[in-house]
Coordinates of C-alpha atoms in Angstrom, one line a residue:
M1365 CA 208.2 135.6 121.9
T1366 CA 211.1 136.8 123.6
P1367 CA 210.2 140.0 126.1
R1368 CA 213.0 142.7 125.6
L1369 CA 214.3 145.0 128.3
T1370 CA 213.8 148.5 128.2
V1371 CA 215.8 151.4 130.0
R1372 CA 213.7 151.3 132.9
D1373 CA 213.9 147.7 133.2
M1374 CA 217.5 147.6 133.2
C1375 CA 217.7 150.1 136.1
G1376 CA 215.3 148.2 137.7
A1377 CA 216.9 144.9 137.4
A1378 CA 220.3 146.6 138.5
V1379 CA 218.7 148.3 141.4
H1380 CA 217.3 144.9 142.5
A1381 CA 220.6 143.3 142.2
V1382 CA 222.2 146.2 144.4
R1383 CA 219.4 145.7 147.0
M1384 CA 219.9 141.7 147.1
S1385 CA 223.8 142.2 147.2
W1386 CA 223.3 144.8 149.9
A1387 CA 221.0 142.2 152.3
A1388 CA 223.5 139.6 151.9
D1389 CA 226.6 141.5 152.7
R1390 CA 226.6 145.3 153.1
R1391 CA 230.5 145.2 154.7
G1392 CA 231.2 143.3 151.8
V1393 CA 229.7 145.6 149.1
L1394 CA 231.4 148.8 151.2
T1395 CA 234.5 147.1 151.0
V1396 CA 234.9 146.2 147.3
V1397 CA 233.2 149.5 146.3
G1398 CA 236.1 151.4 148.3
L1399 CA 239.0 149.7 146.8
Q1400 CA 237.8 150.0 143.1
L1401 CA 237.4 153.9 144.1
T1402 CA 240.7 154.0 145.6
T1403 CA 242.3 152.4 142.4
A1404 CA 240.4 154.7 140.3
V1405 CA 241.8 157.8 142.2
G1406 CA 245.3 156.5 142.0
L1407 CA 244.9 156.0 138.4
A1408 CA 243.8 159.4 138.1
G1409 CA 246.8 160.8 139.9
A1410 CA 249.1 158.6 138.0
L1411 CA 248.1 160.3 135.0
L1412 CA 248.2 163.7 136.2
L1413 CA 251.9 162.7 137.5
L1414 CA 252.6 161.4 134.1
R1415 CA 251.9 164.6 132.7
G1416 CA 254.6 166.4 134.7
M1417 CA 257.1 164.3 134.2
V1418 CA 256.6 164.3 130.1
G1419 CA 257.0 167.9 130.8
D1420 CA 260.4 167.2 132.9
V1421 CA 261.8 164.8 130.6
M1422 CA 261.4 166.9 127.1
P1423 CA 264.4 169.5 128.1
L1424 CA 266.5 166.1 128.3
A1425 CA 265.3 164.6 125.0
R1426 CA 266.4 168.2 123.0
G1427 CA 269.8 167.9 124.5
G1428 CA 269.2 170.9 127.4
G1429 CA 269.6 169.1 130.3
A1430 CA 270.7 172.1 132.2
G1431 CA 268.2 173.5 134.8
V1432 CA 266.4 170.1 134.8
D1433 CA 265.6 168.8 138.4
L1434 CA 266.7 165.2 138.2
S1435 CA 265.6 164.3 142.0
R1436 CA 262.0 165.6 141.1
L1437 CA 262.0 163.4 138.1
V1438 CA 263.3 160.5 140.4
S1439 CA 261.1 160.8 142.8
G1440 CA 257.8 161.4 140.5
L1441 CA 259.1 157.6 138.9
S1442 CA 259.3 156.3 142.7
V1443 CA 255.6 157.7 143.4
L1444 CA 254.7 155.9 140.1
V1445 CA 256.2 152.6 140.7
A1446 CA 254.7 153.2 144.4
L1447 CA 251.5 153.8 142.8
G1448 CA 251.5 150.7 140.7
A1449 CA 252.6 148.4 143.7
V1450 CA 249.6 149.6 145.6
G1451 CA 247.1 149.5 142.7
G1452 CA 248.0 145.9 142.3
I1453 CA 247.5 144.9 146.4
L1454 CA 244.2 146.8 145.9
Q1455 CA 243.0 144.8 143.2
S1456 CA 244.1 141.4 144.8
L1457 CA 242.3 142.5 148.0
S1458 CA 239.4 143.6 145.9
G1459 CA 239.2 140.2 144.2
M1460 CA 239.3 137.9 147.1
R1461 CA 236.7 139.7 148.7
Q1462 CA 234.6 140.0 145.5
Q1463 CA 234.8 136.0 145.6
I1464 CA 233.6 136.0 149.6
L1465 CA 230.5 138.7 148.3
T1466 CA 229.8 136.4 145.3
D1467 CA 229.3 133.5 147.4
R1468 CA 227.4 135.0 150.1
V1469 CA 224.9 136.6 147.5
D1470 CA 224.6 133.4 146.0
R1471 CA 223.5 131.8 149.1
H1472 CA 221.0 135.0 149.6
V1473 CA 219.4 134.7 146.3
I1474 CA 219.5 131.0 145.5
S1475 CA 218.0 130.8 149.3
L1476 CA 215.1 133.5 147.6
V1477 CA 214.7 131.1 144.7
L1478 CA 213.9 128.2 146.9
R1479 CA 211.9 129.8 149.5
T1480 CA 209.5 131.1 146.7
A1481 CA 209.5 127.7 145.2
A1482 CA 208.6 126.0 148.3
H1483 CA 205.8 128.6 148.9
T1484 CA 204.5 128.4 145.6
E1485 CA 200.5 126.6 145.0
L1486 CA 200.7 123.1 144.0
L1487 CA 198.9 124.0 141.0
E1488 CA 201.9 126.2 139.4
F1489 CA 203.8 122.9 139.3
E1490 CA 201.3 121.4 136.7
D1491 CA 202.0 124.4 134.3
P1492 CA 204.8 124.1 131.9
D1493 CA 205.5 127.8 131.8
F1494 CA 206.4 128.0 135.5
H1495 CA 208.9 125.2 135.3
D1496 CA 210.5 127.6 132.6
Q1497 CA 210.0 130.6 134.9
L1498 CA 212.0 128.5 137.6
Q1499 CA 214.7 127.3 135.3
R1500 CA 215.4 130.9 134.5
A1501 CA 215.2 131.8 137.9
V1502 CA 217.4 129.1 139.1
H1503 CA 220.1 130.4 136.1
A1504 CA 219.8 134.0 137.3
S1505 CA 220.3 133.2 141.1
R1506 CA 224.0 131.6 140.7
R1507 CA 226.3 134.4 140.6
E1508 CA 224.2 136.9 138.1
P1509 CA 223.1 139.5 140.9
A1510 CA 226.8 139.6 142.5
K1511 CA 228.0 139.5 139.0
V1512 CA 226.0 142.9 138.3
V1513 CA 227.4 144.3 141.4
M1514 CA 230.9 143.7 140.2
M1515 CA 230.4 145.0 137.1
L1516 CA 228.5 148.2 138.5
V1517 CA 231.6 149.1 140.3
A1518 CA 233.9 148.2 137.8
M1519 CA 231.7 150.7 135.3
L1520 CA 232.0 153.3 138.3
Q1521 CA 235.6 153.0 137.8
V1522 CA 235.6 153.4 134.1
A1523 CA 233.6 156.5 134.7
L1524 CA 236.4 157.9 136.9
T1525 CA 238.8 157.0 134.6
V1526 CA 237.3 158.7 131.6
L1527 CA 236.6 161.6 134.0
A1528 CA 240.6 161.8 134.2
I1529 CA 241.4 161.4 130.7
A1530 CA 238.7 163.9 129.7
G1531 CA 240.4 166.6 132.0
V1532 CA 243.6 166.2 130.1
F1533 CA 241.5 166.5 126.7
I1534 CA 239.7 169.7 127.8
T1535 CA 243.2 171.6 128.8
M1536 CA 244.6 170.5 125.4
A1537 CA 241.5 170.2 122.8
W1538 CA 238.1 170.3 124.1
W1539 CA 236.7 169.1 120.7
L1540 CA 238.6 165.7 120.3
L1541 CA 236.8 164.5 123.6
P1542 CA 233.2 163.8 121.9
L1543 CA 235.2 162.2 119.0
A1544 CA 237.0 159.9 121.3
A1545 CA 234.1 159.0 122.9
L1546 CA 232.0 158.3 119.4
S1547 CA 234.8 155.8 119.0
A1548 CA 233.2 153.4 121.7
L1549 CA 229.6 153.6 120.1
P1550 CA 229.9 151.0 117.6
L1551 CA 231.5 148.5 120.3
F1552 CA 228.4 149.3 122.5
K1553 CA 226.0 148.9 119.5
A1554 CA 227.6 145.4 118.6
A1555 CA 227.8 144.2 122.4
K1556 CA 223.8 145.2 122.6
D1557 CA 222.9 143.3 119.7
R1558 CA 224.7 140.5 120.5
R1559 CA 223.5 140.6 124.4
N1560 CA 219.8 140.4 122.9
A1561 CA 220.6 137.2 120.6
V1562 CA 222.0 135.3 123.6
Y1563 CA 219.3 136.1 125.6
A1564 CA 216.7 135.2 123.1
M1565 CA 218.5 131.9 122.6
H1566 CA 218.6 131.1 126.4
H1567 CA 215.2 132.2 126.6
S1568 CA 214.1 129.6 123.8
L1569 CA 216.0 126.5 125.6
A1570 CA 214.4 126.9 129.0
E1571 CA 213.0 123.5 128.4
N1572 CA 215.6 122.1 126.7
H1573 CA 217.9 122.7 129.9
R1574 CA 215.2 120.9 131.9
R1575 CA 214.8 118.0 129.5
R1576 CA 218.8 117.5 129.7
Q1577 CA 218.7 117.6 133.5
Y1578 CA 216.1 115.4 133.4
L1579 CA 218.1 112.9 131.6
E1580 CA 221.1 113.8 133.6
Q1581 CA 219.0 112.7 136.8
L1582 CA 217.9 109.3 135.3
L1583 CA 221.7 108.7 134.5
T1584 CA 222.8 109.6 137.6
R1585 CA 220.7 108.9 140.4
R1586 CA 220.7 105.5 142.7
D1587 CA 216.9 104.9 142.6
E1588 CA 216.6 104.9 138.7
A1589 CA 219.8 103.1 138.2
K1590 CA 218.5 99.6 138.7
E1591 CA 216.0 100.0 135.9
I1592 CA 218.3 101.6 133.5
R1593 CA 220.8 98.8 133.7
A1594 CA 217.9 96.3 133.5
L1595 CA 216.6 97.7 130.5
N1596 CA 220.1 98.6 129.0
L1597 CA 218.8 102.3 128.7
G1598 CA 222.2 104.1 129.3
A1599 CA 223.2 104.3 125.9
T1600 CA 220.0 105.5 124.8
L1601 CA 219.6 108.5 127.4
H1602 CA 222.9 109.0 127.1
T1603 CA 222.3 109.7 123.1
R1604 CA 219.2 111.5 123.7
W1605 CA 221.4 113.8 126.3
D1606 CA 223.9 114.6 123.8
S1607 CA 221.2 115.3 121.1
E1608 CA 219.4 117.7 123.6
Y1609 CA 223.1 119.5 124.4
A1610 CA 224.0 119.8 120.4
Q1611 CA 220.8 121.7 119.9
E1612 CA 222.2 124.5 122.3
L1613 CA 225.7 124.5 121.0
T1614 CA 224.5 124.5 117.2
G1615 CA 222.5 127.6 118.3
M1616 CA 225.5 128.9 120.3
T1617 CA 228.1 128.3 117.3
R1618 CA 225.6 130.1 115.0
L1619 CA 225.1 132.7 117.2
I1620 CA 228.8 133.6 117.8
R1621 CA 230.0 133.3 114.0
T1622 CA 227.2 135.8 113.4
Y1623 CA 228.1 138.2 115.8
A1624 CA 231.7 137.9 115.7
W1625 CA 232.0 139.5 112.5
R1626 CA 229.8 142.3 113.7
E1627 CA 232.4 143.0 116.5
I1628 CA 235.1 142.8 114.7
S1629 CA 233.4 145.3 112.2
A1630 CA 233.1 147.5 114.7
K1631 CA 236.5 147.1 116.6
L1632 CA 237.9 148.1 113.1
L1633 CA 235.6 151.1 113.0
S1634 CA 236.4 152.2 116.6
G1635 CA 240.2 151.9 115.8
A1636 CA 240.0 153.9 112.5
M1637 CA 238.2 156.8 114.4
I1638 CA 240.9 156.6 117.2
V1639 CA 243.5 157.0 114.7
G1640 CA 241.6 159.9 113.4
V1641 CA 241.9 161.6 116.7
I1642 CA 245.6 160.6 116.8
A1643 CA 246.1 162.4 113.4
S1644 CA 244.1 165.5 114.7
V1645 CA 246.5 165.7 117.9
W1646 CA 249.7 165.7 115.8
A1647 CA 248.5 167.8 113.3
L1648 CA 248.0 170.4 116.3
V1649 CA 251.4 169.6 117.7
N1650 CA 253.3 170.4 114.1
A1651 CA 251.1 173.8 114.0
G1652 CA 252.2 174.5 117.3
M1653 CA 248.7 174.9 118.7
V1654 CA 249.5 172.1 121.5
S1655 CA 252.6 171.2 123.1
L1656 CA 254.1 168.2 122.9
P1657 CA 253.9 167.3 126.8
A1658 CA 250.3 167.8 126.6
A1659 CA 249.9 165.7 123.5
S1660 CA 251.9 162.7 124.7
T1661 CA 249.9 163.0 127.7
G1662 CA 246.6 163.1 126.0
L1663 CA 247.7 160.2 123.5
A1664 CA 248.6 158.2 126.5
G1665 CA 245.0 158.9 127.7
L1666 CA 243.5 158.3 124.5
W1667 CA 245.0 154.8 124.8
L1668 CA 243.8 154.2 128.3
L1669 CA 240.0 155.6 127.1
S1670 CA 240.3 153.1 124.3
S1671 CA 241.0 150.4 126.4
R1672 CA 238.5 151.4 129.2
M1673 CA 235.8 151.9 126.7
G1674 CA 236.5 148.4 125.0
T1675 CA 236.3 146.7 128.8
A1676 CA 233.2 148.8 129.4
S1677 CA 231.3 147.5 126.0
Q1678 CA 232.3 144.0 127.1
M1679 CA 231.3 144.9 130.8
L1680 CA 227.6 146.1 129.5
N1681 CA 227.3 143.2 127.2
N1682 CA 227.7 140.7 130.2
M1683 CA 225.7 143.2 132.4
G1684 CA 223.0 143.3 130.1
Q1685 CA 222.7 139.3 129.8
S1686 CA 222.9 139.3 133.8
L1687 CA 220.1 142.0 133.6
Y1688 CA 217.9 140.0 131.6
F1689 CA 217.9 137.0 134.0
L1690 CA 217.9 139.1 136.9
K1691 CA 214.2 140.4 135.6
D1692 CA 213.1 136.9 135.6
L1693 CA 214.3 136.1 139.0
H1694 CA 212.6 139.4 140.3
N1695 CA 209.7 138.5 138.5
F1696 CA 209.3 135.2 139.7
V1697 CA 210.3 135.8 143.6
A1698 CA 207.8 138.8 143.4
A1699 CA 205.2 136.1 141.9
A1700 CA 205.1 134.0 145.0
V1701 CA 201.8 135.2 146.9
E1702 CA 202.1 132.8 150.0
P1703 CA 204.3 133.7 152.6
L1704 CA 206.2 131.7 155.0
P1705 CA 203.7 130.2 157.4
G1706 CA 204.1 131.5 161.1
P1707 CA 203.3 130.1 164.1
A1708 CA 200.9 127.0 163.4
A1709 CA 197.2 127.8 164.9
P1710 CA 195.9 124.8 166.9
V1711 CA 194.7 121.9 164.9
R1712 CA 190.8 122.0 164.9
P1713 CA 189.0 119.2 164.1
F1714 CA 186.1 119.6 161.6
R1715 CA 182.2 117.7 162.0
T1716 CA 181.5 118.0 158.3
L1717 CA 183.6 118.9 154.9
R1718 CA 181.7 118.9 151.8
A1719 CA 181.9 119.2 148.1
R1720 CA 179.4 121.1 146.5
D1721 CA 179.3 120.8 142.3
L1722 CA 183.2 120.8 142.8
T1723 CA 185.1 121.1 139.1
F1724 CA 188.4 121.1 138.5
T1725 CA 190.9 121.6 135.2
Y1726 CA 194.3 121.4 135.0
P1727 CA 196.5 124.4 133.5
G1728 CA 196.6 123.8 129.4
A1729 CA 193.8 121.1 129.4
N1730 CA 191.1 120.6 127.2
R1731 CA 188.6 119.8 129.6
P1732 CA 187.9 119.5 133.0
T1733 CA 189.2 116.5 135.5
L1734 CA 186.6 116.8 137.7
H1735 CA 182.9 117.7 136.6
G1736 CA 180.4 118.6 139.4
I1737 CA 181.4 116.3 142.5
D1738 CA 179.3 116.3 145.4
I1739 CA 180.5 114.6 148.3
S1740 CA 180.4 114.5 152.1
L1741 CA 182.6 113.5 154.8
H1742 CA 181.7 113.2 158.4
Q1743 CA 184.1 113.4 161.6
G1744 CA 184.8 109.8 162.5
E1745 CA 183.8 108.7 159.2
I1746 CA 185.8 106.4 156.9
I1747 CA 185.2 107.2 153.5
A1748 CA 186.6 105.2 150.2
L1749 CA 186.8 106.5 146.6
V1750 CA 187.3 104.0 144.0
G1751 CA 187.2 104.0 140.2
A1752 CA 189.5 103.2 137.5
N1753 CA 192.6 104.8 137.0
G1754 CA 192.3 108.2 135.8
S1755 CA 188.9 108.6 137.1
G1756 CA 190.2 111.5 139.1
K1757 CA 190.3 109.9 142.5
T1758 CA 193.9 111.3 143.4
T1759 CA 192.8 114.8 142.2
L1760 CA 189.8 114.9 143.9
A1761 CA 191.9 114.0 147.3
K1762 CA 194.3 116.7 146.6
L1763 CA 191.2 119.2 146.5
L1764 CA 190.0 118.1 149.6
A1765 CA 193.6 118.3 151.3
G1766 CA 193.5 121.7 150.2
L1767 CA 196.4 121.1 147.9
Y1768 CA 194.5 122.4 144.7
A1769 CA 192.0 125.2 144.4
P1770 CA 188.5 124.1 142.7
T1771 CA 188.0 125.5 139.5
G1772 CA 184.5 125.7 140.3
G1773 CA 182.2 124.5 142.9
T1774 CA 182.7 124.9 146.7
L1775 CA 184.4 123.3 149.4
V1776 CA 182.3 123.8 152.8
R1777 CA 183.6 123.1 156.0
D1778 CA 181.3 123.2 159.2
S1779 CA 178.7 125.2 157.1
H1780 CA 181.6 127.8 156.2
P1781 CA 183.2 127.9 152.7
V1782 CA 186.6 127.3 152.6
T1783 CA 188.8 130.3 151.8
D1784 CA 192.3 129.2 153.5
L1785 CA 193.4 126.7 152.3
H1786 CA 196.8 126.5 154.1
Q1787 CA 194.2 126.0 157.4
L1788 CA 192.9 123.2 155.5
R1789 CA 196.2 121.7 154.7
H1790 CA 197.1 122.2 158.2
C1791 CA 194.7 120.2 159.3
C1792 CA 194.7 117.3 157.0
A1793 CA 197.9 114.4 156.8
V1794 CA 198.4 112.8 153.6
V1795 CA 200.2 109.4 152.4
F1796 CA 200.3 109.5 148.6
Q1797 CA 201.1 106.7 146.5
D1798 CA 204.4 108.0 145.3
F1799 CA 205.1 109.4 148.9
V1800 CA 208.6 110.7 149.1
R1801 CA 211.5 109.0 150.6
Y1802 CA 213.5 111.7 152.5
K1803 CA 217.2 110.3 152.6
L1804 CA 217.6 111.7 155.9
T1805 CA 217.3 109.8 159.1
A1806 CA 214.3 107.8 160.4
H1807 CA 213.5 110.4 162.9
D1808 CA 213.5 113.0 160.5
N1809 CA 211.1 111.1 158.4
I1810 CA 208.7 110.9 160.6
A1811 CA 209.0 114.3 162.6
F1812 CA 208.6 116.0 159.5
G1813 CA 204.8 114.9 159.7
R1814 CA 204.3 118.0 162.1
V1815 CA 207.6 120.3 161.6
D1816 CA 205.6 123.1 163.4
D1817 CA 205.9 121.3 166.6
Q1818 CA 209.2 120.6 168.6
P1819 CA 210.1 116.8 167.9
H1820 CA 209.1 114.6 170.8
H1821 CA 210.8 111.1 170.5
S1822 CA 208.0 109.4 172.5
R1823 CA 205.7 110.7 169.7
I1824 CA 207.8 109.5 167.1
R1825 CA 208.2 106.4 168.5
Y1826 CA 204.5 105.8 169.1
A1827 CA 203.8 106.5 165.3
A1828 CA 206.3 104.3 164.1
E1829 CA 204.8 101.6 166.4
S1830 CA 201.2 102.3 165.2
A1831 CA 202.7 101.9 161.5
G1832 CA 204.5 98.8 162.4
V1833 CA 208.0 99.8 161.6
A1834 CA 209.6 100.6 165.0
T1835 CA 211.0 97.0 165.8
H1836 CA 212.7 97.6 162.3
L1837 CA 214.1 101.0 162.9
E1838 CA 215.4 100.6 166.4
S1839 CA 217.2 97.6 165.0
L1840 CA 219.1 99.7 162.6
P1841 CA 223.1 100.7 163.3
D1842 CA 221.9 104.0 165.0
G1843 CA 218.4 103.8 165.5
Y1844 CA 215.8 106.3 164.9
Q1845 CA 219.4 108.6 163.9
T1846 CA 220.5 106.2 161.2
V1847 CA 220.6 108.1 157.6
L1848 CA 218.2 106.4 155.1
G1849 CA 220.0 106.4 151.9
R1850 CA 223.0 104.3 150.7
E1851 CA 224.7 107.4 149.0
F1852 CA 225.7 109.0 152.6
T1853 CA 228.2 107.6 154.9
D1854 CA 226.9 105.1 157.2
G1855 CA 223.8 105.1 155.3
T1856 CA 221.5 102.3 154.8
D1857 CA 218.1 101.5 152.7
L1858 CA 214.6 100.1 153.5
S1859 CA 212.7 97.7 151.5
G1860 CA 209.4 99.0 149.4
G1861 CA 207.2 97.8 152.2
Q1862 CA 209.2 99.5 155.1
W1863 CA 209.3 102.8 153.5
Q1864 CA 205.6 102.7 153.1
K1865 CA 205.4 101.9 156.7
L1866 CA 207.3 105.0 157.3
A1867 CA 205.3 107.3 155.2
I1868 CA 202.3 105.9 157.4
A1869 CA 204.0 106.7 160.7
R1870 CA 204.7 110.3 159.3
A1871 CA 200.8 110.4 158.8
F1872 CA 200.2 109.3 162.4
Y1873 CA 202.8 111.8 163.8
R1874 CA 201.2 114.6 162.0
D1875 CA 198.1 113.7 164.5
A1876 CA 195.6 115.4 161.7
P1877 CA 191.4 115.4 162.2
F1878 CA 191.7 114.3 158.7
V1879 CA 193.6 111.7 156.9
I1880 CA 193.9 110.9 153.4
L1881 CA 195.4 107.6 152.2
D1882 CA 196.0 107.0 148.9
E1883 CA 196.9 103.4 147.8
P1884 CA 198.4 102.9 151.6
T1885 CA 199.1 99.6 151.2
A1886 CA 200.5 98.9 147.9
A1887 CA 203.8 97.9 148.8
L1888 CA 202.7 95.8 151.7
D1889 CA 202.4 92.2 151.8
P1890 CA 199.0 90.8 152.6
Q1891 CA 199.6 90.2 156.0
A1892 CA 200.6 93.6 156.8
E1893 CA 197.9 94.9 154.7
A1894 CA 195.4 92.8 156.7
D1895 CA 196.7 93.9 160.0
L1896 CA 196.4 97.7 159.2
F1897 CA 193.0 97.9 157.8
A1898 CA 192.2 95.3 160.7
R1899 CA 193.5 98.4 163.1
I1900 CA 192.3 101.6 161.1
R1901 CA 189.1 102.6 162.7
Q1902 CA 191.3 102.1 166.5
L1903 CA 194.2 103.9 165.3
F1904 CA 192.7 106.8 163.5
A1905 CA 189.6 106.7 165.8
G1906 CA 187.8 110.2 166.1
R1907 CA 189.4 111.2 162.7
T1908 CA 187.8 111.2 159.3
V1909 CA 189.5 109.2 156.7
L1910 CA 189.6 109.3 153.3
L1911 CA 190.8 105.8 151.7
I1912 CA 192.0 105.5 147.8
S1913 CA 192.4 101.9 147.0
H1914 CA 192.1 99.5 144.2
R1915 CA 192.0 96.4 146.3
F1916 CA 188.1 96.1 147.4
S1917 CA 188.5 93.8 150.3
S1918 CA 190.4 96.9 151.5
V1919 CA 187.4 99.4 151.1
R1920 CA 184.3 97.3 151.8
S1921 CA 184.4 98.1 155.5
A1922 CA 183.9 101.6 154.7
D1923 CA 180.8 104.0 156.4
R1924 CA 180.5 105.5 152.6
I1925 CA 181.8 104.4 149.2
Y1926 CA 182.1 106.8 146.3
V1927 CA 182.5 105.5 142.6
L1928 CA 184.1 108.1 140.4
D1929 CA 184.3 107.6 136.5
S1930 CA 185.6 109.7 134.0
G1931 CA 185.6 112.6 136.7
R1932 CA 182.2 112.3 138.2
V1933 CA 180.4 110.5 141.0
I1934 CA 178.4 107.5 139.3
E1935 CA 177.7 105.9 142.3
H1936 CA 177.7 106.1 146.4
G1937 CA 176.9 104.1 149.5
T1938 CA 178.0 101.1 151.4
H1939 CA 179.5 98.0 150.2
T1940 CA 175.9 96.3 150.8
Q1941 CA 174.1 98.8 149.1
L1942 CA 176.0 99.2 146.0
M1943 CA 176.2 95.3 145.3
R1944 CA 172.2 95.6 145.3
T1945 CA 172.3 98.0 143.0
Q1946 CA 174.4 95.8 140.6
G1947 CA 176.3 99.1 139.1
R1948 CA 179.8 100.0 138.4
Y1949 CA 181.1 99.2 141.7
A1950 CA 179.4 95.3 141.8
D1951 CA 181.2 94.8 138.0
L1952 CA 184.4 96.1 139.5
F1953 CA 184.1 94.1 142.8
L1954 CA 183.2 90.9 141.2
T1955 CA 185.8 91.3 138.5
Q1956 CA 188.7 91.6 141.1
A1957 CA 187.3 88.8 143.4
A1958 CA 187.3 86.5 140.4
G1959 CA 191.1 86.3 140.1
Y1960 CA 191.3 85.1 143.3
L1961 CA 188.3 82.5 143.0
S1962 CA 189.8 79.2 141.6
T1963 CA 187.9 76.8 138.7
T1964 CA 190.4 74.4 139.1
P1965 CA 189.8 71.5 141.8
P1966 CA 192.5 70.8 144.1
A1967 CA 194.7 67.7 143.3
P1968 CA 193.7 64.7 145.4

């Protein structure tokens, strides 16, 4: 169900937009407001001057030019021309300053969205509703706050113009002013209906937009390009993208056709009401109740009023849509509960980390991914997790790393329940199987392991040496300052194994007491894998290592092995103990080992 905005919501969103614009560029806001107000005051002055000039011209029109002060008339015309020229200059200056203000507000608001997204708990990214909220917040962050501020300023200008025109009407026939104002009501009603319909459509298409963006990424990104071409998926993905876009275009076309007739009807009705006001004015002139100069000025003001009201209705329509999206933006930013981390506290190793009856369920899932997990990790140990795909190994690792909060059960560190997930993350280094390949410099790729500290090249080089990638990085054109991405000028790329070593180097640089390695050697050749695991105790001496791997040759030397199946720990012990019990671990180990045993005798 699409949410609706109350008047209070709209006022709150407008105030929020003004605050964000003020925070981004207060001088720009003051400049734009000042220029617009000056323009409005000039227009009001021109209208009053016009009334006096009409009174001077009337004797000439009746053939009685005697006594007419032509110099006053010429001076008045000159002032009107000067006011018009100054008004044009002010509008140009205002337009240029508005562009600068818009860009600065854009940067400020998009920064808020990115900051919020970066400090939102990982679990939120598993929820489709969060991605819809993020999509709408991103949409709202692009020029919507600045647009609202510009419209509020323009509405203020319209209000001042209306006041100036109202002054003329009051001196002529005050009762015509409400009739003139009523002529705008059909326009405002049609604009409101269209605004609600447009927002409802965009709200319902948030997931459609995300699917389109994903298809666009598949068709344009370098990493996906090779497989897209190998499978000849280009035309198929483009067709799906076009179909998703057609859904939005069809909805928009239907909406425009529906509300176009409503807006045409509203304009016809508004025009008929204005014609009625004009007829009333001329009736008053013919009856001698209103002078012709006053009537002429009043009708000129009525034309301006009609024009301004039409503009105002369109502004309110656009501003209303922006306020809808700004409410989404405000809700998204306000929902972030984790502040930017301050200076990092010293990393303190733990003696034990235990999971007691740990349970976890993903948002929207029908059943838990983990059920009553009990596991213990001690300082200096290498602990292994094994099990079939989907058994919950990586999910458990994310809980132990503080990336997810458990749905049930408790994490206990050194006999104290864990309540600060950020502190737990601070003491953990993780190498995921699907690690990120940062298309920045090699230096950054390693230094990102501990961004709280000032980068130290000697530590970066030591981490690269520990991971076995230092020699290759030093041979790059710019050494550690080489950009790792062929999409960028003078950039290069690494092989899959080299990227994996770089991710491991990042973990070394983090220098955390708890290290999680999720399939850390999947892209390494057998010799590199053997070299790494032969030195793993030496490289991570004194640290707790949690190792996830499908290669049993890598985990057999672990101090303790936990076997997961369907989210439960079904066995644990050393390799020797588990082989002796001939349970699930022994079956998996022997099945994998059989693949390396040849049953065919070697050729003579």
